Amino acid sequence: MQRLLEGLGTAILGQQELLELAVICILGRGHMLLEGLPGLGKTELVKSLSTLLGLSFRRVQFTPDLLPGDIVGSPILEEQGGSRRLVFHRGPIFANLLLADEINRATPKTQSALLEAMQERRVTVMGETHPLPSPFFVLATQNPIELEGTYPLPEAQLDRFAFKINVTGVSSDTLESIITQRRHGQPPELEVVISHEELEDLFQKVDRVHLPTAVANYIARLVTATHPQHEETPSECRRFVKYGASPRAAIAMSDASRAAALVAGKPNVGFDEVRKVAPSVLSHRLILDYAARLEHWTPPKMVEYLLDSVPEVGRAVPEDLQVTSPAGASPAASNAN
């Protein structure tokens, strides 16, 4: 994992937190959506990941005229042995890592071609199901929705992305390093640092990271608190959230928390790991009411409010609880206990 982070750090400068979240998402076997203005290194990050992991890689540039068959493939009439039959020709989705570049520039019809692939790791064409390679990741980039010529991703599509990460600009020091160390902005050549066998071993190690009951309860209460109809939902969330996160959010948060614990060198998940991945998991799954914009509430701000409002421990200590000293123990020993 350290080799992977170092390799990404040589390709993408000044974005250490972004790189760590990307590695956590991959180890959690989730799909990732990167949003940001053009030229911030979103595409380069995905290309670097595929090179460092040695995964088969395909890139699809999403445009308004792109069709679903251009992604998943389509049957083509071919002549074989004197007869004609339909033969399925695989599309670019049949790769370990699919870069869906500027995914929000395609129409919803084309975007929906990824729904089954992202959830089931397979595609169905004309009643015939075709499994996708393992592992399979969709790493998509998009420009902010406000830009001209974009189509907002449907909620069902967004829900299949484990992470949505906002890519921001870099500091002036990082820009100076880019223009002085890289001619024409070209990143250095990268080599494979994790083999396929090592990656599968890392996946197994992530599954072996222990998720304590108290932490699992915290994840469940965080996701439940995003729904305004529940009594335990914080007041501001009840006012401004129209629809909350789905059970997929809880699953993605638990998987990502395990991966974050492994990156941190811990054998079990703590509350810190949940708080680290929660913004990337929840922000794109919250649909706010129209009144939220008037009050300057955004999904990231609402997630931050939830993390501050939902206690880590679900049960409060009873007020009548008293600590008594064991028989024969001194007051000092009692205080130490």
mmCIF file of C-alpha atoms in Angstrom:
data_model
loop_
_atom_site.group_PDB
_atom_site.id
_atom_site.type_symbol
_atom_site.label_atom_id
_atom_site.label_comp_id
_atom_site.label_asym_id
_atom_site.label_seq_id
_atom_site.Cartn_x
_atom_site.Cartn_y
_atom_site.Cartn_z
ATOM 1 C CA MET A 1 0.000 0.000 0.000
ATOM 2 C CA GLN A 2 2.871 2.338 0.739
ATOM 3 C CA ARG A 3 4.372 1.643 -2.687
ATOM 4 C CA LEU A 4 1.015 2.459 -4.261
ATOM 5 C CA LEU A 5 0.664 5.731 -2.358
ATOM 6 C CA GLU A 6 4.235 6.739 -3.195
ATOM 7 C CA GLY A 7 3.680 5.963 -6.884
ATOM 8 C CA LEU A 8 0.512 8.033 -6.967
ATOM 9 C CA GLY A 9 2.348 10.826 -5.143
ATOM 10 C CA THR A 10 4.935 11.031 -7.915
ATOM 11 C CA ALA A 11 2.193 11.349 -10.556
ATOM 12 C CA ILE A 12 -0.223 13.636 -8.697
ATOM 13 C CA LEU A 13 1.449 16.370 -6.667
ATOM 14 C CA GLY A 14 -0.029 18.145 -3.665
ATOM 15 C CA GLN A 15 -3.156 15.962 -3.284
ATOM 16 C CA GLN A 16 -2.185 13.514 -0.533
ATOM 17 C CA GLU A 17 -5.638 13.280 1.030
ATOM 18 C CA LEU A 18 -7.228 12.658 -2.365
ATOM 19 C CA LEU A 19 -4.738 9.880 -3.122
ATOM 20 C CA GLU A 20 -5.333 8.209 0.234
ATOM 21 C CA LEU A 21 -9.101 8.269 -0.270
ATOM 22 C CA ALA A 22 -8.669 6.789 -3.756
ATOM 23 C CA VAL A 23 -6.572 3.910 -2.383
ATOM 24 C CA ILE A 24 -9.117 3.315 0.395
ATOM 25 C CA CYS A 25 -11.934 3.175 -2.156
ATOM 26 C CA ILE A 26 -10.054 0.674 -4.336
ATOM 27 C CA LEU A 27 -9.183 -1.571 -1.367
ATOM 28 C CA GLY A 28 -12.828 -1.406 -0.300
ATOM 29 C CA ARG A 29 -13.730 -2.636 -3.803
ATOM 30 C CA GLY A 30 -15.927 0.365 -4.500
ATOM 31 C CA HIS A 31 -16.531 2.551 -7.516
ATOM 32 C CA MET A 32 -15.403 6.162 -7.353
ATOM 33 C CA LEU A 33 -16.718 9.418 -8.808
ATOM 34 C CA LEU A 34 -14.339 12.371 -9.075
ATOM 35 C CA GLU A 35 -15.867 15.808 -9.542
ATOM 36 C CA GLY A 36 -13.947 18.945 -10.360
ATOM 37 C CA LEU A 37 -13.146 21.505 -12.986
ATOM 38 C CA PRO A 38 -11.117 20.427 -16.047
ATOM 39 C CA GLY A 39 -7.341 20.195 -15.727
ATOM 40 C CA LEU A 40 -7.106 19.199 -12.048
ATOM 41 C CA GLY A 41 -5.652 15.724 -12.675
ATOM 42 C CA LYS A 42 -8.777 13.560 -12.355
ATOM 43 C CA THR A 43 -8.071 11.541 -15.483
ATOM 44 C CA GLU A 44 -4.358 11.291 -14.697
ATOM 45 C CA LEU A 45 -5.167 9.853 -11.262
ATOM 46 C CA VAL A 46 -7.238 7.056 -12.774
ATOM 47 C CA LYS A 47 -4.601 6.276 -15.421
ATOM 48 C CA SER A 48 -1.900 6.179 -12.742
ATOM 49 C CA LEU A 49 -3.933 3.761 -10.631
ATOM 50 C CA SER A 50 -4.337 1.345 -13.525
ATOM 51 C CA THR A 51 -0.609 1.446 -14.321
ATOM 52 C CA LEU A 52 0.548 0.973 -10.720
ATOM 53 C CA LEU A 53 -1.898 -1.900 -10.132
ATOM 54 C CA GLY A 54 -1.185 -3.586 -13.467
ATOM 55 C CA LEU A 55 -4.906 -3.797 -14.297
ATOM 56 C CA SER A 56 -6.427 -3.919 -17.760
ATOM 57 C CA PHE A 57 -7.635 -0.421 -18.505
ATOM 58 C CA ARG A 58 -10.157 1.100 -20.895
ATOM 59 C CA ARG A 59 -11.181 4.706 -21.269
ATOM 60 C CA VAL A 60 -14.527 5.905 -22.597
ATOM 61 C CA GLN A 61 -15.003 9.578 -23.387
ATOM 62 C CA PHE A 62 -18.672 10.221 -22.661
ATOM 63 C CA THR A 63 -20.427 12.477 -25.189
ATOM 64 C CA PRO A 64 -24.106 13.233 -25.913
ATOM 65 C CA ASP A 65 -24.117 10.961 -28.975
ATOM 66 C CA LEU A 66 -22.667 7.930 -27.140
ATOM 67 C CA LEU A 67 -24.973 4.876 -27.107
ATOM 68 C CA PRO A 68 -25.243 2.074 -24.496
ATOM 69 C CA GLY A 69 -23.898 -0.433 -27.027
ATOM 70 C CA ASP A 70 -20.741 1.633 -27.373
ATOM 71 C CA ILE A 71 -19.983 0.804 -23.721
ATOM 72 C CA VAL A 72 -21.226 -2.733 -23.034
ATOM 73 C CA GLY A 73 -20.922 -4.078 -26.576
ATOM 74 C CA SER A 74 -23.500 -5.338 -29.034
ATOM 75 C CA PRO A 75 -24.331 -8.412 -31.127
ATOM 76 C CA ILE A 76 -23.101 -8.276 -34.713
ATOM 77 C CA LEU A 77 -24.304 -10.498 -37.546
ATOM 78 C CA GLU A 78 -21.431 -12.690 -38.754
ATOM 79 C CA GLU A 79 -21.169 -15.496 -41.261
ATOM 80 C CA GLN A 80 -19.801 -18.738 -39.792
ATOM 81 C CA GLY A 81 -19.770 -22.118 -41.561
ATOM 82 C CA GLY A 82 -22.068 -21.003 -44.321
ATOM 83 C CA SER A 83 -24.675 -19.614 -41.936
ATOM 84 C CA ARG A 84 -25.223 -16.278 -40.304
ATOM 85 C CA ARG A 85 -25.569 -15.766 -36.587
ATOM 86 C CA LEU A 86 -25.390 -12.971 -34.052
ATOM 87 C CA VAL A 87 -22.066 -12.855 -32.219
ATOM 88 C CA PHE A 88 -21.651 -10.644 -29.175
ATOM 89 C CA HIS A 89 -18.710 -8.250 -29.451
ATOM 90 C CA ARG A 90 -17.529 -7.007 -26.085
ATOM 91 C CA GLY A 91 -17.346 -3.314 -25.408
ATOM 92 C CA PRO A 92 -14.748 -1.384 -23.428
ATOM 93 C CA ILE A 93 -16.535 -2.168 -20.168
ATOM 94 C CA PHE A 94 -14.863 -5.587 -20.184
ATOM 95 C CA ALA A 95 -11.759 -4.445 -18.327
ATOM 96 C CA ASN A 96 -10.563 -4.397 -14.739
ATOM 97 C CA LEU A 97 -10.716 -0.624 -14.620
ATOM 98 C CA LEU A 98 -13.080 1.484 -16.696
ATOM 99 C CA LEU A 99 -12.478 5.215 -16.850
ATOM 100 C CA ALA A 100 -15.811 6.908 -17.575
ATOM 101 C CA ASP A 101 -14.434 10.311 -18.491
ATOM 102 C CA GLU A 102 -16.867 13.233 -18.123
ATOM 103 C CA ILE A 103 -19.705 10.827 -17.409
ATOM 104 C CA ASN A 104 -22.245 13.608 -17.012
ATOM 105 C CA ARG A 105 -21.860 14.659 -20.660
ATOM 106 C CA ALA A 106 -23.722 11.537 -21.833
ATOM 107 C CA THR A 107 -27.495 11.205 -21.838
ATOM 108 C CA PRO A 108 -29.261 9.352 -18.983
ATOM 109 C CA LYS A 109 -29.977 6.469 -21.367
ATOM 110 C CA THR A 110 -26.261 5.878 -21.866
ATOM 111 C CA GLN A 111 -25.446 6.470 -18.202
ATOM 112 C CA SER A 112 -27.907 3.729 -17.245
ATOM 113 C CA ALA A 113 -25.847 1.185 -19.205
ATOM 114 C CA LEU A 114 -23.499 1.089 -16.202
ATOM 115 C CA LEU A 115 -26.175 0.319 -13.597
ATOM 116 C CA GLU A 116 -26.101 -3.495 -13.795
ATOM 117 C CA ALA A 117 -22.348 -3.584 -14.370
ATOM 118 C CA MET A 118 -21.548 -1.525 -11.280
ATOM 119 C CA GLN A 119 -23.857 -3.473 -8.967
ATOM 120 C CA GLU A 120 -23.757 -7.041 -10.307
ATOM 121 C CA ARG A 121 -20.354 -7.041 -12.057
ATOM 122 C CA ARG A 122 -22.024 -8.347 -15.199
ATOM 123 C CA VAL A 123 -23.907 -7.119 -18.271
ATOM 124 C CA THR A 124 -26.961 -8.544 -19.990
ATOM 125 C CA VAL A 125 -27.474 -8.064 -23.726
ATOM 126 C CA MET A 126 -30.470 -9.584 -25.545
ATOM 127 C CA GLY A 127 -31.168 -11.916 -22.630
ATOM 128 C CA GLU A 128 -27.596 -13.241 -22.451
ATOM 129 C CA THR A 129 -25.521 -12.468 -19.347
ATOM 130 C CA HIS A 130 -21.779 -11.865 -19.566
ATOM 131 C CA PRO A 131 -19.625 -11.693 -16.400
ATOM 132 C CA LEU A 132 -17.103 -8.884 -16.114
ATOM 133 C CA PRO A 133 -13.428 -9.381 -15.197
ATOM 134 C CA SER A 134 -12.450 -9.522 -11.543
ATOM 135 C CA PRO A 135 -11.677 -7.103 -10.015
ATOM 136 C CA PHE A 136 -13.872 -4.558 -11.749
ATOM 137 C CA PHE A 137 -13.935 -0.848 -10.968
ATOM 138 C CA VAL A 138 -15.672 2.111 -12.522
ATOM 139 C CA LEU A 139 -13.760 5.304 -11.870
ATOM 140 C CA ALA A 140 -15.708 8.197 -13.332
ATOM 141 C CA THR A 141 -14.968 11.892 -13.671
ATOM 142 C CA GLN A 142 -17.451 14.700 -14.072
ATOM 143 C CA ASN A 143 -17.504 18.445 -14.311
ATOM 144 C CA PRO A 144 -19.715 20.438 -11.964
ATOM 145 C CA ILE A 145 -23.359 20.174 -12.950
ATOM 146 C CA GLU A 146 -23.623 23.933 -13.469
ATOM 147 C CA LEU A 147 -21.420 23.795 -16.555
ATOM 148 C CA GLU A 148 -23.128 23.904 -19.943
ATOM 149 C CA GLY A 149 -23.898 20.659 -21.774
ATOM 150 C CA THR A 150 -24.055 18.289 -18.797
ATOM 151 C CA TYR A 151 -26.703 15.848 -17.596
ATOM 152 C CA PRO A 152 -27.084 15.280 -13.835
ATOM 153 C CA LEU A 153 -26.513 11.648 -12.883
ATOM 154 C CA PRO A 154 -29.709 9.862 -11.744
ATOM 155 C CA GLU A 155 -29.944 9.059 -8.040
ATOM 156 C CA ALA A 156 -29.785 5.305 -8.745
ATOM 157 C CA GLN A 157 -26.529 5.848 -10.628
ATOM 158 C CA LEU A 158 -25.007 8.001 -7.890
ATOM 159 C CA ASP A 159 -25.919 5.426 -5.254
ATOM 160 C CA ARG A 160 -23.723 2.841 -6.951
ATOM 161 C CA PHE A 161 -20.609 4.941 -6.448
ATOM 162 C CA ALA A 162 -19.080 4.129 -3.077
ATOM 163 C CA PHE A 163 -17.148 7.420 -3.036
ATOM 164 C CA LYS A 164 -17.709 10.824 -4.531
ATOM 165 C CA ILE A 165 -14.661 13.039 -4.079
ATOM 166 C CA ASN A 166 -14.482 16.719 -4.930
ATOM 167 C CA VAL A 167 -11.126 17.497 -6.546
ATOM 168 C CA THR A 168 -9.951 21.003 -5.763
ATOM 169 C CA GLY A 169 -7.037 23.111 -6.972
ATOM 170 C CA VAL A 170 -3.517 22.902 -5.586
ATOM 171 C CA SER A 171 -1.370 25.437 -3.794
ATOM 172 C CA SER A 172 1.048 27.843 -5.465
ATOM 173 C CA ASP A 173 4.000 25.771 -4.206
ATOM 174 C CA THR A 174 2.606 22.685 -5.940
ATOM 175 C CA LEU A 175 2.045 24.643 -9.145
ATOM 176 C CA GLU A 176 5.637 25.819 -8.998
ATOM 177 C CA SER A 177 6.841 22.222 -8.667
ATOM 178 C CA ILE A 178 4.729 21.169 -11.654
ATOM 179 C CA ILE A 179 5.994 23.848 -14.023
ATOM 180 C CA THR A 180 9.640 23.501 -12.965
ATOM 181 C CA GLN A 181 9.928 19.696 -12.724
ATOM 182 C CA ARG A 182 7.664 18.543 -15.558
ATOM 183 C CA ARG A 183 8.169 19.596 -19.134
ATOM 184 C CA HIS A 184 4.800 20.223 -20.812
ATOM 185 C CA GLY A 185 3.127 18.982 -17.618
ATOM 186 C CA GLN A 186 3.879 15.338 -18.414
ATOM 187 C CA PRO A 187 4.024 13.064 -15.319
ATOM 188 C CA PRO A 188 6.900 10.605 -14.888
ATOM 189 C CA GLU A 189 6.728 7.073 -16.250
ATOM 190 C CA LEU A 190 5.188 4.625 -13.756
ATOM 191 C CA GLU A 191 5.676 0.904 -13.264
ATOM 192 C CA VAL A 192 3.581 -1.817 -11.670
ATOM 193 C CA VAL A 193 4.085 -1.843 -7.904
ATOM 194 C CA ILE A 194 1.334 -4.315 -6.873
ATOM 195 C CA SER A 195 0.768 -7.565 -8.728
ATOM 196 C CA HIS A 196 -2.654 -9.135 -9.241
ATOM 197 C CA GLU A 197 -1.905 -11.721 -6.542
ATOM 198 C CA GLU A 198 -0.819 -9.038 -4.072
ATOM 199 C CA LEU A 199 -3.974 -7.037 -4.773
ATOM 200 C CA GLU A 200 -6.179 -10.066 -4.132
ATOM 201 C CA ASP A 201 -4.259 -10.657 -0.906
ATOM 202 C CA LEU A 202 -4.942 -7.067 0.148
ATOM 203 C CA PHE A 203 -8.649 -7.568 -0.533
ATOM 204 C CA GLN A 204 -8.624 -10.605 1.759
ATOM 205 C CA LYS A 205 -6.796 -8.650 4.456
ATOM 206 C CA VAL A 206 -9.413 -5.897 4.282
ATOM 207 C CA ASP A 207 -12.131 -8.503 4.845
ATOM 208 C CA ARG A 208 -10.255 -9.755 7.915
ATOM 209 C CA VAL A 209 -10.163 -6.311 9.590
ATOM 210 C CA HIS A 210 -12.480 -6.524 12.591
ATOM 211 C CA LEU A 211 -15.543 -4.268 12.708
ATOM 212 C CA PRO A 212 -16.558 -3.918 16.390
ATOM 213 C CA THR A 213 -20.243 -3.931 17.253
ATOM 214 C CA ALA A 214 -20.067 -0.392 18.673
ATOM 215 C CA VAL A 215 -18.569 0.945 15.419
ATOM 216 C CA ALA A 216 -21.106 -0.939 13.294
ATOM 217 C CA ASN A 217 -23.845 0.580 15.446
ATOM 218 C CA TYR A 218 -22.357 4.040 14.849
ATOM 219 C CA ILE A 219 -22.409 3.494 11.069
ATOM 220 C CA ALA A 220 -26.025 2.313 11.220
ATOM 221 C CA ARG A 221 -27.098 5.316 13.308
ATOM 222 C CA LEU A 222 -25.297 7.735 10.969
ATOM 223 C CA VAL A 223 -27.126 6.377 7.922
ATOM 224 C CA THR A 224 -30.448 6.268 9.779
ATOM 225 C CA ALA A 225 -29.971 9.880 10.872
ATOM 226 C CA THR A 226 -30.012 10.978 7.220
ATOM 227 C CA HIS A 227 -33.725 10.144 6.988
ATOM 228 C CA PRO A 228 -35.964 12.976 8.200
ATOM 229 C CA GLN A 229 -38.819 10.723 9.314
ATOM 230 C CA HIS A 230 -36.877 9.078 12.160
ATOM 231 C CA GLU A 231 -37.199 10.444 15.672
ATOM 232 C CA GLU A 232 -33.450 10.348 16.358
ATOM 233 C CA THR A 233 -32.675 12.439 13.268
ATOM 234 C CA PRO A 234 -31.051 15.798 14.202
ATOM 235 C CA SER A 235 -33.260 18.843 13.795
ATOM 236 C CA GLU A 236 -31.462 20.532 10.877
ATOM 237 C CA CYS A 237 -31.362 17.278 8.943
ATOM 238 C CA ARG A 238 -35.075 16.816 9.543
ATOM 239 C CA ARG A 239 -35.707 20.294 8.158
ATOM 240 C CA PHE A 240 -33.576 20.272 5.040
ATOM 241 C CA VAL A 241 -33.037 16.646 3.913
ATOM 242 C CA LYS A 242 -35.686 15.376 1.526
ATOM 243 C CA TYR A 243 -34.287 11.874 0.967
ATOM 244 C CA GLY A 244 -31.546 10.146 2.951
ATOM 245 C CA ALA A 245 -28.921 7.528 2.203
ATOM 246 C CA SER A 246 -29.732 3.945 1.225
ATOM 247 C CA PRO A 247 -28.478 0.716 2.823
ATOM 248 C CA ARG A 248 -25.743 0.734 0.169
ATOM 249 C CA ALA A 249 -24.269 3.691 2.046
ATOM 250 C CA ALA A 250 -23.918 1.643 5.234
ATOM 251 C CA ILE A 251 -22.318 -1.237 3.308
ATOM 252 C CA ALA A 252 -19.926 1.113 1.502
ATOM 253 C CA MET A 253 -19.013 2.865 4.751
ATOM 254 C CA SER A 254 -18.221 -0.389 6.538
ATOM 255 C CA ASP A 255 -16.079 -1.670 3.630
ATOM 256 C CA ALA A 256 -14.272 1.654 3.277
ATOM 257 C CA SER A 257 -13.701 1.884 7.043
ATOM 258 C CA ARG A 258 -12.063 -1.531 7.012
ATOM 259 C CA ALA A 259 -9.805 -0.429 4.165
ATOM 260 C CA ALA A 260 -8.968 2.828 5.987
ATOM 261 C CA ALA A 261 -8.033 0.844 9.100
ATOM 262 C CA LEU A 262 -5.726 -1.391 7.064
ATOM 263 C CA VAL A 263 -4.056 1.652 5.460
ATOM 264 C CA ALA A 264 -3.528 3.026 8.970
ATOM 265 C CA GLY A 265 -2.010 -0.288 10.098
ATOM 266 C CA LYS A 266 -4.825 -1.135 12.508
ATOM 267 C CA PRO A 267 -6.363 -4.605 13.022
ATOM 268 C CA ASN A 268 -9.827 -3.220 13.763
ATOM 269 C CA VAL A 269 -12.038 -0.324 12.681
ATOM 270 C CA GLY A 270 -12.324 2.670 14.998
ATOM 271 C CA PHE A 271 -14.613 5.680 15.040
ATOM 272 C CA ASP A 272 -11.860 7.749 13.392
ATOM 273 C CA GLU A 273 -11.962 5.615 10.249
ATOM 274 C CA VAL A 274 -15.739 6.047 9.980
ATOM 275 C CA ARG A 275 -15.449 9.814 10.313
ATOM 276 C CA LYS A 276 -12.689 9.842 7.685
ATOM 277 C CA VAL A 277 -14.723 8.103 4.977
ATOM 278 C CA ALA A 278 -18.228 9.335 5.885
ATOM 279 C CA PRO A 279 -18.105 12.589 3.835
ATOM 280 C CA SER A 280 -17.083 10.727 0.658
ATOM 281 C CA VAL A 281 -19.747 8.054 1.208
ATOM 282 C CA LEU A 282 -22.721 10.179 2.263
ATOM 283 C CA SER A 283 -22.465 13.543 0.504
ATOM 284 C CA HIS A 284 -23.687 12.401 -2.914
ATOM 285 C CA ARG A 285 -26.472 10.305 -1.402
ATOM 286 C CA LEU A 286 -28.284 13.155 0.374
ATOM 287 C CA ILE A 287 -31.004 14.995 -1.528
ATOM 288 C CA LEU A 288 -31.724 18.330 0.118
ATOM 289 C CA ASP A 289 -34.947 20.298 0.076
ATOM 290 C CA TYR A 290 -35.168 23.497 -1.977
ATOM 291 C CA ALA A 291 -35.178 25.485 1.283
ATOM 292 C CA ALA A 292 -31.688 24.194 2.079
ATOM 293 C CA ARG A 293 -30.145 26.339 -0.646
ATOM 294 C CA LEU A 294 -31.802 29.432 0.776
ATOM 295 C CA GLU A 295 -30.183 28.671 4.131
ATOM 296 C CA HIS A 296 -26.800 27.920 2.487
ATOM 297 C CA TRP A 297 -26.865 24.215 3.344
ATOM 298 C CA THR A 298 -24.949 21.822 1.072
ATOM 299 C CA PRO A 299 -24.629 18.014 1.286
ATOM 300 C CA PRO A 300 -21.002 18.170 2.601
ATOM 301 C CA LYS A 301 -22.055 20.708 5.225
ATOM 302 C CA MET A 302 -24.981 18.469 6.225
ATOM 303 C CA VAL A 303 -22.671 15.446 6.606
ATOM 304 C CA GLU A 304 -20.370 17.511 8.804
ATOM 305 C CA TYR A 305 -23.386 18.492 10.909
ATOM 306 C CA LEU A 306 -24.416 14.830 11.211
ATOM 307 C CA LEU A 307 -20.947 13.801 12.360
ATOM 308 C CA ASP A 308 -21.089 16.475 15.051
ATOM 309 C CA SER A 309 -24.657 15.626 16.106
ATOM 310 C CA VAL A 310 -24.720 11.821 16.143
ATOM 311 C CA PRO A 311 -22.828 10.486 19.193
ATOM 312 C CA GLU A 312 -20.281 7.755 18.624
ATOM 313 C CA VAL A 313 -21.688 5.668 21.495
ATOM 314 C CA GLY A 314 -25.364 4.944 21.063
ATOM 315 C CA ARG A 315 -26.281 4.492 24.692
ATOM 316 C CA ALA A 316 -25.702 7.193 27.269
ATOM 317 C CA VAL A 317 -24.334 6.276 30.708
ATOM 318 C CA PRO A 318 -27.283 6.027 33.157
ATOM 319 C CA GLU A 319 -27.469 9.003 35.519
ATOM 320 C CA ASP A 320 -27.933 6.763 38.570
ATOM 321 C CA LEU A 321 -24.795 4.720 37.806
ATOM 322 C CA GLN A 322 -22.434 4.709 40.782
ATOM 323 C CA VAL A 323 -18.888 3.366 41.002
ATOM 324 C CA THR A 324 -18.257 1.477 44.236
ATOM 325 C CA SER A 325 -14.924 0.368 45.652
ATOM 326 C CA PRO A 326 -14.178 -3.343 46.077
ATOM 327 C CA ALA A 327 -14.085 -4.529 49.654
ATOM 328 C CA GLY A 328 -10.778 -3.577 51.315
ATOM 329 C CA ALA A 329 -9.647 -1.316 48.445
ATOM 330 C CA SER A 330 -8.296 2.138 49.277
ATOM 331 C CA PRO A 331 -9.906 5.280 47.790
ATOM 332 C CA ALA A 332 -6.758 5.877 45.714
ATOM 333 C CA ALA A 333 -7.002 2.399 44.205
ATOM 334 C CA SER A 334 -10.689 2.999 43.484
ATOM 335 C CA ASN A 335 -9.923 6.232 41.678
ATOM 336 C CA ALA A 336 -7.203 4.507 39.658
ATOM 337 C CA ASN A 337 -9.684 1.821 38.595
#
